[in-house]
Short mmCIF file of C-alpha atoms and ligand atoms in Angstrom, two decimals:
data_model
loop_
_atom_site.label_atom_id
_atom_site.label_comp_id
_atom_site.label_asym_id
_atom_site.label_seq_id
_atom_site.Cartn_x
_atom_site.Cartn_y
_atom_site.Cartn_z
CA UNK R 113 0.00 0.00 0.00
CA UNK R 114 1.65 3.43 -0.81
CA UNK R 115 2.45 5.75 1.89
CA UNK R 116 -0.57 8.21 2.71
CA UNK R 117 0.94 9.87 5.45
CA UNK R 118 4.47 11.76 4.49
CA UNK R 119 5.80 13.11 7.48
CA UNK R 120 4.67 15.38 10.75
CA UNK R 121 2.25 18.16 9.98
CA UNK R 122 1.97 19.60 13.63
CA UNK R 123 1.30 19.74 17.19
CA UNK R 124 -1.67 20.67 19.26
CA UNK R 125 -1.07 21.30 22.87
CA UNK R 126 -3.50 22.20 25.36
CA UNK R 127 -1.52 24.60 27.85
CA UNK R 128 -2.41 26.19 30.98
CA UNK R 129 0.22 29.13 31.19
CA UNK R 130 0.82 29.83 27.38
CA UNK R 131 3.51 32.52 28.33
CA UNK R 132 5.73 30.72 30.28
CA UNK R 133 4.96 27.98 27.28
CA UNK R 134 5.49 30.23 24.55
CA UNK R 135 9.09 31.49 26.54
CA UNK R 136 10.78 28.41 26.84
CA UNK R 137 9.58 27.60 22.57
CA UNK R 138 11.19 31.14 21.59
CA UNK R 139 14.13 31.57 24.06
CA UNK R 140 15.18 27.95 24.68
CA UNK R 141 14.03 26.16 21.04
CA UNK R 142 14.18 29.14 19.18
CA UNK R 143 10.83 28.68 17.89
CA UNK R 144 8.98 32.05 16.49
CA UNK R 145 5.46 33.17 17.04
CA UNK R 146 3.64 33.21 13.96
CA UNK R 147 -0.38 33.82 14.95
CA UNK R 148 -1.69 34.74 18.11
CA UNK R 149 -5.12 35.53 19.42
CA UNK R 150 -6.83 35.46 22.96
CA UNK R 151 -7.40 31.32 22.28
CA UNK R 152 -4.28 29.84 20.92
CA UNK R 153 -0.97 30.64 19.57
CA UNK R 154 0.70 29.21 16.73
CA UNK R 155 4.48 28.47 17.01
CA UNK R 156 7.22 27.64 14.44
CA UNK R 157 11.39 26.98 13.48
CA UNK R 158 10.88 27.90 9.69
CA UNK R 159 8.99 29.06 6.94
CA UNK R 160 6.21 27.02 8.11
CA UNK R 161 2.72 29.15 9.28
CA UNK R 162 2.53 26.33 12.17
CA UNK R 163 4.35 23.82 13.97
CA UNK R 164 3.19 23.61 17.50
CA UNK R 165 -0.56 25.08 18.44
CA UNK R 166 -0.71 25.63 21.86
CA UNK R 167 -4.44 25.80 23.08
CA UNK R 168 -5.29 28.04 25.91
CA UNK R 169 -6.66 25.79 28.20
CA UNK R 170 -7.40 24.65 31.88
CA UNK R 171 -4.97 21.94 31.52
CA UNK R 172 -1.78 20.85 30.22
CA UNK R 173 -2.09 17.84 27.87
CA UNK R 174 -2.12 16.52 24.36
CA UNK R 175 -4.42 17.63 21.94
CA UNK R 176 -3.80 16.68 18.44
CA UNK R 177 -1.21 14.89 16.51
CA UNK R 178 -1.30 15.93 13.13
CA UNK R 179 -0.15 14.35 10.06
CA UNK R 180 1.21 15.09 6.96
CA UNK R 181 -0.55 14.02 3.52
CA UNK R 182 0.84 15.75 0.37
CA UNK R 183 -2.60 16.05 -1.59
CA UNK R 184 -6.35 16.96 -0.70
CA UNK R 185 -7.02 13.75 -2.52
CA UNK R 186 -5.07 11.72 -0.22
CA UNK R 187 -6.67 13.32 3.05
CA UNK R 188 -10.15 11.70 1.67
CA UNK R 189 -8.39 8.72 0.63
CA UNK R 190 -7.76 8.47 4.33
CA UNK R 191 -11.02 9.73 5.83
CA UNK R 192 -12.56 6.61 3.50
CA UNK R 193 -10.74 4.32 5.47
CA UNK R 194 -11.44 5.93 8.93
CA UNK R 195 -14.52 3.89 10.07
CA UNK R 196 -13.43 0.40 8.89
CA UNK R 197 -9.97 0.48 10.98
CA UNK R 198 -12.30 0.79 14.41
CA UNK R 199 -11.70 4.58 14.18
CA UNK R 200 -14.33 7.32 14.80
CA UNK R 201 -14.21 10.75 12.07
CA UNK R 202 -14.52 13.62 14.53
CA UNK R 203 -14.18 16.15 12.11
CA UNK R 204 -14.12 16.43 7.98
CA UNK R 205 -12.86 20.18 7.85
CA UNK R 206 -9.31 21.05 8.56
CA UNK R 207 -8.06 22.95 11.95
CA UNK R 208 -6.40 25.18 11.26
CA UNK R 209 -6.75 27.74 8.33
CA UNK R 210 -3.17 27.49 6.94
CA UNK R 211 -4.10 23.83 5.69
CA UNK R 212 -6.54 23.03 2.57
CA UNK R 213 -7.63 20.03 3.79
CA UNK R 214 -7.87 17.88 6.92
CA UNK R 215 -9.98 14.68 8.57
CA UNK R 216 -9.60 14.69 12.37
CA UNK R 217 -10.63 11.22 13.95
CA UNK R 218 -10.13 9.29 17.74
CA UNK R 219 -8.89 5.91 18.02
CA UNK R 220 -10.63 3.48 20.58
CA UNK R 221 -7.48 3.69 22.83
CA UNK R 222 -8.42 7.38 23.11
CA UNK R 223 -5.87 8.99 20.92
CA UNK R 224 -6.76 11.76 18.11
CA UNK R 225 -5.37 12.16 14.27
CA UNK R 226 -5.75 15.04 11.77
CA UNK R 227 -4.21 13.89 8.84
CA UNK R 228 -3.83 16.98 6.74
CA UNK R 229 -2.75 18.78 3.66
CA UNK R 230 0.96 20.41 4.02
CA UNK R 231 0.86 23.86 6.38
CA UNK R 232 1.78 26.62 4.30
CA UNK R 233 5.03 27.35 4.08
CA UNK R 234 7.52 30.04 2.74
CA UNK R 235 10.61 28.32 1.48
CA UNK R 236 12.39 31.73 1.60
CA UNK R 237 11.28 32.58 5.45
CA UNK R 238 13.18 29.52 6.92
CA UNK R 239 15.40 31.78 9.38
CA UNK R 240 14.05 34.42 12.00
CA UNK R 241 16.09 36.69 14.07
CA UNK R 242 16.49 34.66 17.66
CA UNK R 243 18.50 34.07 21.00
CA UNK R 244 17.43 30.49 21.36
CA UNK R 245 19.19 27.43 19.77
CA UNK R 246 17.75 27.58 16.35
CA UNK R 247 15.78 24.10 15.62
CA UNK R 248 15.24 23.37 11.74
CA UNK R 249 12.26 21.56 11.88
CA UNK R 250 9.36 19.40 13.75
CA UNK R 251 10.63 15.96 12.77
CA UNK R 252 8.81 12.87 15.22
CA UNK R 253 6.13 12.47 17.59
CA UNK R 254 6.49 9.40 20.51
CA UNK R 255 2.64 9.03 21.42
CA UNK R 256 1.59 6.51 24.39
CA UNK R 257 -0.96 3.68 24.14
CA UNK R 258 -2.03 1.33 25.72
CA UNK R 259 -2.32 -1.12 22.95
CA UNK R 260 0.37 -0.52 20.57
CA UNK R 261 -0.29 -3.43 18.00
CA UNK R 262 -3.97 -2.32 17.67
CA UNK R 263 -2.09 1.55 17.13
CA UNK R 264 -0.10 0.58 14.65
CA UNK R 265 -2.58 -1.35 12.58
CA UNK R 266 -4.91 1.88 12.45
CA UNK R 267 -2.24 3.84 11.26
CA UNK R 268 -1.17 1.13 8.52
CA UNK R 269 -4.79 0.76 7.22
CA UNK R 270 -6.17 4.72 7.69
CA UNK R 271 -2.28 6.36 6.52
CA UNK R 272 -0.48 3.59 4.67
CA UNK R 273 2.54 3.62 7.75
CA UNK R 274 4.90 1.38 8.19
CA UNK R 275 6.57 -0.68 11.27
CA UNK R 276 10.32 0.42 11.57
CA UNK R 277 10.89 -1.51 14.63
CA UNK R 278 9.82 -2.52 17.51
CA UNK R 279 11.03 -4.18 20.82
CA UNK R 280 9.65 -7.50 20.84
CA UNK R 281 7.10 -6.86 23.74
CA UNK R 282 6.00 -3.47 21.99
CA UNK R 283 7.42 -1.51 25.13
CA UNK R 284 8.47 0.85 22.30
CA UNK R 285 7.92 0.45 18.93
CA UNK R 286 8.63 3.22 15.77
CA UNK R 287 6.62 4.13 12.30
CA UNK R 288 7.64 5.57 9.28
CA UNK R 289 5.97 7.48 6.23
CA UNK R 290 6.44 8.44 2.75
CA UNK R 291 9.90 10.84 3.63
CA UNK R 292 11.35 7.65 4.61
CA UNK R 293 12.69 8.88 7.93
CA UNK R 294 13.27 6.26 9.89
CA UNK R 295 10.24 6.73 12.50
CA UNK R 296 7.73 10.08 12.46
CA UNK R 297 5.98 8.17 15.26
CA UNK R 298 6.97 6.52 18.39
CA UNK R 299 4.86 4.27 20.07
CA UNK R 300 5.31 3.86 23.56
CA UNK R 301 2.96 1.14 25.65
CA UNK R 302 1.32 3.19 28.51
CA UNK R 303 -1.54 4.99 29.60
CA UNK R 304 -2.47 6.74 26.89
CA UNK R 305 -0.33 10.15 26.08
CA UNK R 306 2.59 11.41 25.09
CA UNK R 307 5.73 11.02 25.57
CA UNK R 308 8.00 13.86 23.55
CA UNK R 309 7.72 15.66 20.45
CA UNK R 310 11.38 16.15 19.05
CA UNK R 311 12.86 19.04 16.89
CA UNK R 312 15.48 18.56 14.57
CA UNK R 313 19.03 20.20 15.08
CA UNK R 314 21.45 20.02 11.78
CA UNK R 315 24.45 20.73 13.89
CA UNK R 316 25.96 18.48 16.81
CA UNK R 317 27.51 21.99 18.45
CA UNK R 318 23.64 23.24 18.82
CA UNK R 319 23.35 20.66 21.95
CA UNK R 320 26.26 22.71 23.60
CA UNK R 321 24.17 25.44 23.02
CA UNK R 322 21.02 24.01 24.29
CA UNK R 323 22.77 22.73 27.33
CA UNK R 324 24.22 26.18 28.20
CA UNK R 325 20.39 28.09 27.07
CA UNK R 326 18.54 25.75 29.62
CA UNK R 327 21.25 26.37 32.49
CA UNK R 328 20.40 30.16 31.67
CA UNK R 329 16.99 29.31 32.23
CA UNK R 330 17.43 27.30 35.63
CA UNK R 331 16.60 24.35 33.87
CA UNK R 332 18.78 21.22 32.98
CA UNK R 333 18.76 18.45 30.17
CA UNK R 334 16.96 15.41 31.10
CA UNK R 335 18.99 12.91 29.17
CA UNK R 336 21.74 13.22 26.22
CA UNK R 337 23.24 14.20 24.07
CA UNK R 338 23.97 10.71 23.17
CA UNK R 339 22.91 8.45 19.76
CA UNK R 340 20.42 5.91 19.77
CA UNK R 341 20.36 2.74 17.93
CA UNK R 342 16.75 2.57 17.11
CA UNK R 343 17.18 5.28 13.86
CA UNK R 344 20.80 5.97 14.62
CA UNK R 345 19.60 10.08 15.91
CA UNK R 346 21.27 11.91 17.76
CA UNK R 347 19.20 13.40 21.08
CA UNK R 348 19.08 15.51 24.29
CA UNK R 349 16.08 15.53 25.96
CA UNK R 350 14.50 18.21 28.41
CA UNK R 351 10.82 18.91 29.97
CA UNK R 352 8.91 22.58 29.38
CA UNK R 353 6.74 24.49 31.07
CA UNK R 354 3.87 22.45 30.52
CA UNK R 355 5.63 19.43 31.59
CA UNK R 356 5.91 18.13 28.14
CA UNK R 357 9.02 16.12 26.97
CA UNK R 358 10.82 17.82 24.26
CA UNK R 359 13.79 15.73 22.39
CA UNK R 360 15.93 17.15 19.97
CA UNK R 361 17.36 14.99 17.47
CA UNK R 362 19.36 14.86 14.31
CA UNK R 363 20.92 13.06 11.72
CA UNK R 364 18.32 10.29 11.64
CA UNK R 365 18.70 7.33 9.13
CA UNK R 366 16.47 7.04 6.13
CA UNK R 367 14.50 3.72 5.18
CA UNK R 368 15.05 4.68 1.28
CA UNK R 369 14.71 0.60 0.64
CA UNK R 370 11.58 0.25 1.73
CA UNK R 371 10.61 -2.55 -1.00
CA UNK R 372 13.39 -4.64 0.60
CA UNK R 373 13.28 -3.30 4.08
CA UNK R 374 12.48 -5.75 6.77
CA UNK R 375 11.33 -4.10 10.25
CA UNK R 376 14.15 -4.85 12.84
CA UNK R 377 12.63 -6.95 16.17
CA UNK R 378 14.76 -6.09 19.05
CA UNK R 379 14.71 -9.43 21.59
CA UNK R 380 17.30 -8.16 24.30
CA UNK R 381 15.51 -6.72 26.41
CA UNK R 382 18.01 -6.92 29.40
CA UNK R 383 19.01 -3.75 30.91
CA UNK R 384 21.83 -2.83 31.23
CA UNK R 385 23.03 -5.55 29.23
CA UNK R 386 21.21 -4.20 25.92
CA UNK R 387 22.29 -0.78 26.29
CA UNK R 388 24.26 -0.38 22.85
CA UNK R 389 21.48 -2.05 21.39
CA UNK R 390 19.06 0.73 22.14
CA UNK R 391 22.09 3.59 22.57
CA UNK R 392 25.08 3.52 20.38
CA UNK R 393 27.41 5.61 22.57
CA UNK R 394 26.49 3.45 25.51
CA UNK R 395 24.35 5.98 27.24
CA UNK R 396 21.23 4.34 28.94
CA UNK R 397 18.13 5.79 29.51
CA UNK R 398 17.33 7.65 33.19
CA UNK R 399 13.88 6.67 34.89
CA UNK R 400 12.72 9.98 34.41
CA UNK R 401 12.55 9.43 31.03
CA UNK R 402 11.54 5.89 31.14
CA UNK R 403 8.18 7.07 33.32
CA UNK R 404 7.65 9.89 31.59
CA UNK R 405 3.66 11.02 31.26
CA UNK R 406 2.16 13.74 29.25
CA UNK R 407 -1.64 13.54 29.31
CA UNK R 408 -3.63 13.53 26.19
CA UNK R 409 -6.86 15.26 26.61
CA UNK R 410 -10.12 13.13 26.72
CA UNK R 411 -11.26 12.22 23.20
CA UNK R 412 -14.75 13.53 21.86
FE1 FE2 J 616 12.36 10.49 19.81
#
């Protein structure tokens, strides 16, 4: 089946303080403010009218993964298929008005889609005048469920996805699209939520500079830099003012085989015996990122 979905479209993000939100995505990311009214505020590293929408809300949690189709046609390609994979069609009409066409739907393990038309973009407005690191580009979302298999087949049937890889009790398991990148999604097994939305970096030295903009802030990285197997990225990891987990990544591998490309099944689960199987540098994971929890707000 060809790919539907391409690559990340955006982020929603119900937030309770969207200032202190909206400081950390400017001064620490160096994400710009491209819309904002008394109900949300649009956020972006490039040329792109939206990245990350945070809602004004009365809680902190996720609100909407969105997905990248290139054509209108393929977003009702994918809202024909909605229904038949056990998913629900919340919403025919795109979100936001700097996309021509969107379906939003919930899955049964109380996670919601909009899998819509590119944002618009201006190829020549990539860079912005700011203090923070500089981040090129929304790149991968790791969502939790509780039922990754049942995930994953949704996603496969509704946006054409594909398995990357997967630990071989689903703890974690990663998806790829039509760019090829080795995983746009994450799954994590949990209660549902979310468990980071990464930025890419293009340059290693940018992690010295994130380091050295969080201490600024009073804040600290969570985990990284360091490489991990599972894509072969490069990451540093570090929580907001929401409490959300942001990674930032680079360099990740491409699946540009894909006819040929068998999904890798890692069995060695042993910690910390399996460490350079799931971090090349050798660099395990900390608990706090293990048991990490960002709601996802109740599905309509
Ligand atoms: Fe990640």
């Amino acid at each position: 089946m060809p790919h539907i979905v391409h690559a990340i479209g955006h982020l929603k993000v119900n937030v309770i303080d969207p200032g202190a939100v909206i400081r950390d995505a400017t001064e620490i990311l160096g994400l710009h403010v491209t819309r904002r009214d008394a109900g949300q505020t649009w956020l972006s590293s490039n040329g792109r009218e939206a990245e990350l929408v945070l809602l004004h809300s009365e809680e902190n949690s996720t609100h909407t993964i969105g997905l990248e189709a290139l054509t209108a046609e393929a977003v009702r390609e994918a809202e024909a298929r909605i229904e038949a994979s056990g998913c629900h069609v919340l919403s025919s009409a795109p979100s936001l008005e700097c996309m021509a066409a969107g379906v939003t739907f919930a899955t049964p393990e109380g996670l919601r889609f909009e899998i819509h038309t590119p944002i618009r973009d201006r190829l020549y407005g990539r860079r912005h005048v700011t203090t923070g690191v500089g981040a090129n580009r929304m790149d991968h979302i790791n969502l939790i469920t509780p039922d990754p298999a049942a995930t994953r087949s949704q996603l496969e049937a509704i946006g054409g996805m594909r398995l990357a890889e997967r630990l071989v009790d689903d703890s974690l398991s990663w998806m790829y699209g039509g760019n090829r990148q080795h995983h746009i999604l994450g799954l994590v097994k949990g209660k549902v939520g979310l468990h980071h939305y990464s930025f890419e970096f293009l340059e290693f030295n940018q992690y010295l500079r994130l380091g050295d903009t969080l201490d600024r802030f009073g804040k600290e990285l969570l985990w990284g830099p360091g490489r991990h197997r599972p894509g072969d990225n490069t990451y540093a990891y570090y929580t907001d003012a929401s409490g959300a987990m942001i990674e930032c990544a680079s360099a990740m591998a491409l699946i540009a085989d894909d006819a040929n490309f068998t999904p890798k099944v890692i069995t060695n689960l042993q910690r910390p015996g399996n460490v350079r199987e799931m971090n090349v540098w050798g660099t395990p994971a900390p608990l706090e990122w293990r048991t990490h929890h960002f709601p996802f707000a109740a599905v309509g």
